[in-house]
Each structure stands twice: as structure tokens, then as C-alpha cells.
Short mmCIF file of C-alpha atoms in Angstrom, two decimals:
data_model
loop_
_atom_site.label_atom_id
_atom_site.label_comp_id
_atom_site.label_asym_id
_atom_site.label_seq_id
_atom_site.Cartn_x
_atom_site.Cartn_y
_atom_site.Cartn_z
CA GLN A 1 -2.06 17.54 -44.32
CA LEU A 2 -2.86 18.09 -40.64
CA ARG A 3 -0.52 16.41 -38.17
CA LEU A 4 -0.74 16.10 -34.39
CA GLN A 5 2.21 15.02 -32.26
CA GLU A 6 2.18 14.27 -28.54
CA SER A 7 5.24 14.97 -26.40
CA GLY A 8 6.16 14.89 -22.75
CA PRO A 9 7.65 12.65 -20.08
CA GLY A 10 6.06 9.24 -20.19
CA LEU A 11 7.12 8.14 -16.71
CA VAL A 12 5.25 9.62 -13.78
CA LYS A 13 5.84 8.96 -10.10
CA PRO A 14 2.76 7.77 -8.16
CA SER A 15 0.58 10.68 -6.98
CA GLU A 16 2.41 13.14 -9.23
CA THR A 17 1.18 14.82 -12.43
CA LEU A 18 1.30 13.63 -16.03
CA SER A 19 2.03 16.50 -18.41
CA LEU A 20 1.62 16.11 -22.16
CA THR A 21 1.65 18.60 -25.03
CA CYS A 22 0.17 18.18 -28.50
CA THR A 23 1.75 20.16 -31.34
CA VAL A 24 -0.46 20.79 -34.37
CA SER A 25 1.11 21.30 -37.79
CA GLY A 26 -0.42 21.75 -41.23
CA GLY A 27 -3.37 23.72 -39.84
CA SER A 28 -4.33 26.35 -37.28
CA ILE A 29 -5.38 25.52 -33.75
CA SER A 30 -7.46 28.73 -33.89
CA SER A 31 -9.98 27.18 -36.29
CA THR A 32 -13.54 28.10 -35.33
CA ASP A 33 -14.82 24.74 -36.60
CA HIS A 34 -12.79 22.55 -34.29
CA PHE A 35 -12.06 21.70 -30.69
CA TRP A 36 -8.97 19.80 -29.59
CA GLY A 37 -9.10 16.79 -27.34
CA TRP A 38 -7.38 14.07 -25.37
CA ILE A 39 -8.38 10.39 -25.36
CA ARG A 40 -6.63 7.55 -23.56
CA GLN A 41 -6.47 3.79 -24.00
CA PRO A 42 -5.21 1.48 -21.22
CA PRO A 43 -3.22 -1.51 -22.53
CA GLY A 44 -5.54 -4.02 -24.21
CA ARG A 45 -8.66 -1.99 -23.40
CA GLY A 46 -11.07 0.49 -24.95
CA LEU A 47 -10.91 4.24 -25.49
CA GLU A 48 -11.84 6.87 -22.89
CA TRP A 49 -12.38 10.55 -23.61
CA ILE A 50 -10.51 12.81 -21.18
CA GLY A 51 -11.44 16.33 -22.28
CA SER A 52 -11.64 18.91 -25.07
CA ILE A 53 -10.53 22.54 -25.41
CA TYR A 54 -11.34 25.38 -27.81
CA TYR A 55 -8.74 27.88 -29.00
CA SER A 56 -10.40 30.50 -26.77
CA GLY A 57 -9.68 28.36 -23.72
CA SER A 58 -13.20 26.93 -23.18
CA THR A 59 -12.95 23.39 -21.85
CA TYR A 60 -15.10 20.29 -21.33
CA SER A 61 -13.92 17.27 -19.34
CA ASN A 62 -15.06 13.75 -18.58
CA PRO A 63 -16.97 13.98 -15.27
CA SER A 64 -15.08 10.95 -13.95
CA LEU A 65 -11.73 12.72 -14.40
CA LYS A 66 -12.70 16.38 -14.17
CA SER A 67 -11.25 17.00 -10.70
CA ARG A 68 -7.79 15.85 -11.84
CA VAL A 69 -7.67 17.29 -15.39
CA THR A 70 -6.26 20.63 -16.47
CA LEU A 71 -6.41 21.59 -20.16
CA SER A 72 -4.68 24.59 -21.70
CA VAL A 73 -3.98 26.01 -25.16
CA ASP A 74 -1.15 28.12 -26.58
CA THR A 75 -2.26 29.55 -29.90
CA SER A 76 1.11 31.24 -30.52
CA ARG A 77 2.79 27.83 -30.57
CA ASN A 78 -0.16 25.96 -32.11
CA GLN A 79 -0.15 23.64 -29.10
CA PHE A 80 -2.53 22.38 -26.46
CA SER A 81 -1.71 20.55 -23.25
CA LEU A 82 -3.00 18.07 -20.68
CA LYS A 83 -2.15 17.78 -17.02
CA LEU A 84 -3.52 14.79 -15.09
CA SER A 85 -2.84 14.99 -11.36
CA SER A 86 -2.69 12.29 -8.67
CA PHE A 87 -1.44 9.75 -11.24
CA THR A 88 -1.76 6.06 -10.29
CA ALA A 89 -1.23 2.71 -11.99
CA ALA A 90 -4.87 2.84 -13.09
CA ASP A 91 -3.99 5.83 -15.29
CA THR A 92 -1.38 3.88 -17.26
CA ALA A 93 -2.45 4.20 -20.89
CA VAL A 94 -1.58 5.44 -24.33
CA TYR A 95 -2.66 9.09 -24.44
CA TYR A 96 -3.84 10.42 -27.81
CA CYS A 97 -4.46 13.99 -28.83
CA ALA A 98 -7.05 14.54 -31.55
CA ARG A 99 -8.97 17.20 -33.44
CA ARG A 100 -12.68 17.27 -32.71
CA ARG A 101 -15.15 18.51 -35.31
CA ARG A 102 -17.71 21.08 -34.31
CA TYR A 103 -21.02 20.67 -36.11
CA TYR A 104 -24.06 22.84 -36.58
CA TYR A 105 -27.60 21.57 -36.08
CA GLY A 106 -30.72 23.66 -35.87
CA SER A 107 -29.79 26.94 -34.22
CA GLY A 108 -26.87 25.59 -32.22
CA SER A 109 -23.38 24.19 -32.50
CA TYR A 110 -22.20 20.99 -30.89
CA LEU A 111 -19.09 18.93 -30.41
CA GLY A 112 -18.72 15.87 -32.57
CA TYR A 113 -16.31 13.17 -33.63
CA PHE A 114 -12.50 13.04 -33.81
CA ASP A 115 -11.17 13.31 -37.35
CA TYR A 116 -7.39 13.57 -36.89
CA TRP A 117 -5.35 11.78 -34.23
CA GLY A 118 -1.78 11.90 -33.01
CA GLN A 119 0.27 8.71 -32.85
CA GLY A 120 -0.12 8.45 -29.08
CA ALA A 121 2.21 8.69 -26.09
CA LEU A 122 2.49 6.11 -23.32
CA GLY A 123 1.97 7.41 -19.81
CA THR A 124 2.98 4.96 -17.10
CA VAL A 125 3.82 4.93 -13.42
CA SER A 126 7.50 4.78 -12.50
CA SER A 127 8.34 2.67 -9.48
CA ASP B 1 -23.25 8.64 -19.24
CA ILE B 2 -24.29 6.75 -22.38
CA GLN B 3 -22.96 3.19 -22.56
CA LEU B 4 -22.13 1.64 -25.93
CA THR B 5 -22.06 -2.15 -26.31
CA GLN B 6 -20.41 -3.68 -29.36
CA SER B 7 -20.93 -7.20 -30.65
CA PRO B 8 -19.26 -9.43 -31.33
CA SER B 9 -16.07 -8.65 -29.40
CA THR B 10 -14.08 -10.71 -31.90
CA LEU B 11 -14.91 -12.08 -35.31
CA SER B 12 -13.01 -14.16 -37.81
CA ALA B 13 -13.90 -14.02 -41.48
CA SER B 14 -12.42 -14.81 -44.88
CA VAL B 15 -11.28 -12.39 -47.53
CA GLY B 16 -14.29 -11.39 -49.61
CA ASP B 17 -16.82 -12.02 -46.82
CA ARG B 18 -19.45 -9.48 -45.82
CA VAL B 19 -18.86 -8.46 -42.20
CA THR B 20 -21.29 -6.69 -39.86
CA ILE B 21 -20.52 -5.18 -36.46
CA THR B 22 -23.25 -3.93 -34.12
CA CYS B 23 -23.16 -1.06 -31.63
CA ARG B 24 -26.03 -0.61 -29.17
CA ALA B 25 -26.50 2.52 -27.04
CA SER B 26 -28.03 2.57 -23.56
CA GLN B 27 -30.23 5.48 -24.68
CA SER B 28 -30.95 7.22 -27.95
CA VAL B 29 -28.07 9.08 -29.59
CA ASN B 30 -30.12 10.02 -32.69
CA THR B 31 -27.54 9.63 -35.48
CA TRP B 32 -24.65 11.18 -33.57
CA LEU B 33 -22.42 8.14 -33.89
CA ALA B 34 -18.99 7.56 -35.45
CA TRP B 35 -16.94 4.48 -36.31
CA TYR B 36 -13.16 4.17 -36.14
CA GLN B 37 -10.64 1.60 -37.35
CA GLN B 38 -7.57 0.95 -35.19
CA LYS B 39 -4.75 -1.15 -36.59
CA PRO B 40 -2.33 -2.80 -34.13
CA GLY B 41 -0.01 -0.26 -32.52
CA LYS B 42 -1.63 2.67 -34.33
CA ALA B 43 -4.06 5.48 -33.52
CA PRO B 44 -7.74 5.15 -34.42
CA LYS B 45 -8.77 6.38 -37.86
CA LEU B 46 -12.21 7.87 -38.57
CA LEU B 47 -14.31 5.82 -41.01
CA ILE B 48 -17.92 6.95 -40.58
CA TYR B 49 -19.62 9.90 -38.87
CA LYS B 50 -23.26 10.81 -38.33
CA ALA B 51 -24.03 7.09 -38.41
CA SER B 52 -23.78 6.69 -42.19
CA SER B 53 -21.56 9.42 -43.68
CA LEU B 54 -18.32 8.07 -45.15
CA GLU B 55 -15.21 10.08 -44.25
CA SER B 56 -13.26 11.34 -47.26
CA GLY B 57 -10.69 8.82 -48.53
CA VAL B 58 -12.29 5.80 -46.83
CA PRO B 59 -12.97 2.88 -49.21
CA SER B 60 -16.58 2.48 -50.26
CA ARG B 61 -16.69 -1.11 -48.96
CA PHE B 62 -17.25 0.46 -45.53
CA SER B 63 -20.77 1.62 -44.71
CA GLY B 64 -22.75 2.54 -41.61
CA SER B 65 -26.42 2.54 -40.76
CA GLY B 66 -28.81 2.94 -37.86
CA SER B 67 -30.34 5.55 -35.59
CA GLY B 68 -31.54 5.83 -32.03
CA THR B 69 -29.95 2.97 -30.09
CA GLU B 70 -28.87 0.44 -32.72
CA PHE B 71 -26.14 0.89 -35.31
CA THR B 72 -24.16 -1.29 -37.69
CA LEU B 73 -20.84 -1.03 -39.49
CA THR B 74 -20.62 -3.20 -42.59
CA ILE B 75 -17.59 -4.18 -44.64
CA SER B 76 -19.05 -5.39 -47.92
CA SER B 77 -16.04 -7.44 -49.01
CA LEU B 78 -13.37 -8.02 -46.34
CA GLN B 79 -9.80 -7.28 -47.42
CA PRO B 80 -6.52 -8.31 -45.74
CA ASP B 81 -5.88 -4.63 -44.93
CA ASP B 82 -9.06 -4.58 -42.80
CA LEU B 83 -7.39 -6.55 -40.00
CA ALA B 84 -8.04 -4.17 -37.10
CA THR B 85 -10.18 -3.34 -34.08
CA TYR B 86 -13.28 -1.26 -34.79
CA HIS B 87 -14.72 1.20 -32.26
CA CYS B 88 -18.01 3.07 -32.18
CA GLN B 89 -18.31 6.45 -30.44
CA GLN B 90 -21.38 8.53 -29.62
CA TYR B 91 -21.38 12.31 -29.42
CA ASN B 92 -24.98 12.98 -28.45
CA SER B 93 -23.60 13.83 -25.02
CA TYR B 94 -20.02 13.80 -23.72
CA PRO B 95 -18.17 11.24 -25.84
CA THR B 96 -18.13 7.56 -24.96
CA PHE B 97 -16.76 4.63 -26.91
CA GLY B 98 -17.77 1.01 -27.34
CA GLY B 99 -15.48 -1.76 -26.14
CA GLY B 100 -14.23 -2.56 -29.64
CA THR B 101 -14.60 -5.42 -32.12
CA LYS B 102 -11.45 -7.19 -33.24
CA VAL B 103 -11.64 -8.43 -36.85
CA GLU B 104 -9.38 -11.33 -37.75
CA ILE B 105 -8.77 -12.79 -41.18
CA LYS B 106 -9.23 -16.56 -41.52
#
């Protein structure tokens, strides 16, 4: 059974960088049928996609966050990571890592839905 | 970006009731839409993908329908375990989610 687990310091000083890592177990991060992504959820609010990465290092990010987001992957450790810079109170949220299915339609391949999720890690501003 | 609007935002129903949640997109997403269930304090869980395909292991009382800009998630017979917030997500372009529908049991 695939498992994803977020880790990293949950408290971030204002204007500094949130760093989180997702460790994948029970499956390979080098799967050609999947991307790996980050989604966040502010307290009491809806979900927001942050970005997705392929095992080769190809990335896609939410245009509203793209300038502050860095995604990376370490296939030797079966891990992928998120860095969100210039952190403010507005970025306080539960951060989820998830596996994203790649699907094939016509002559192309596309990025789809999220079929496995980690339990989430709270990222919040420290005063 | 594509906006998704869910209705209602909250609903209260009795065990055994048929429940329907609607998700409307600001532009066509074809059938590239998924539904998730999120129980309190937990991560979302995939229920439906491609508008109407049931994810493996999900009870058959859950079903999805729709295409273009209007979609529905139906629970045919509400169970106590279905207490949760339900989210739709489109993947026709970069992913966006609806605001969620909280389902309460009367």
C-alpha cells in the first residue's frame, strides 16, 4: 500500500522559507504514470494546488505562487520537497503531499487527479 | 484559472436519504473532474475521477455524473460514516478545487 508522509519544521519566521519533504513508501517515485504534488488548506477553508513534479525534475506550479515555489525530487531517497519563500500569515495552512495520476488521451498525456495523500503538515508563522 | 462553485455549502440529511451535491465550472472542463471526501482532521480521499468513474474500494452508493460545466455527486443512501466535507476538483487545466460541501447527519 502506497504511503506518503510529510516532514519538516512547521514554524516559520515571517519572510523566511517553509521547507517540507514528502517521503514515499510502498511504491517508486520514479513511476512514469505519476507526478507528485503539493496542496494546501488554510484553516477552515478550501484546497489550493501549489505545484507538481515528475521524477525527472519537470515541474508545474500554480501561477499565483510560482515566484515563491521551489520543487525538487530525490529519487535515491524516494522523496520530493517543497520550499515556499517569503512566508506570511496568509500562508498558514495544512500542507499535503499527494500522488497525481498521469492520464493518456488522444495522442498526448496529461496531469490528472490526486489518488494518494499524506496526512498533512501544519505550516504556520512563528511570532 | 477555472473557478468551481459548489452548492450547497452545507447540507443536513438523515441516514438513508439520497444526497446530491453540485459543482459548476466557470468554463467547460469536459469530464476532467474528480470528487474527494474529507473527514474532520484527515486528508482528502479520492472518490470519483473523470466525472463518473468510481475509484477502487469506494462504496457503490457514491456516484458522479455530468460534463462540460455542471457536475453532481450523489450518495444514494446516506450512512453515518459519510459525515464529511466533499470537494470537487477540475484537471482540464492547472488544478482548482471547489469551496467544499459539508454534509451533516440529522
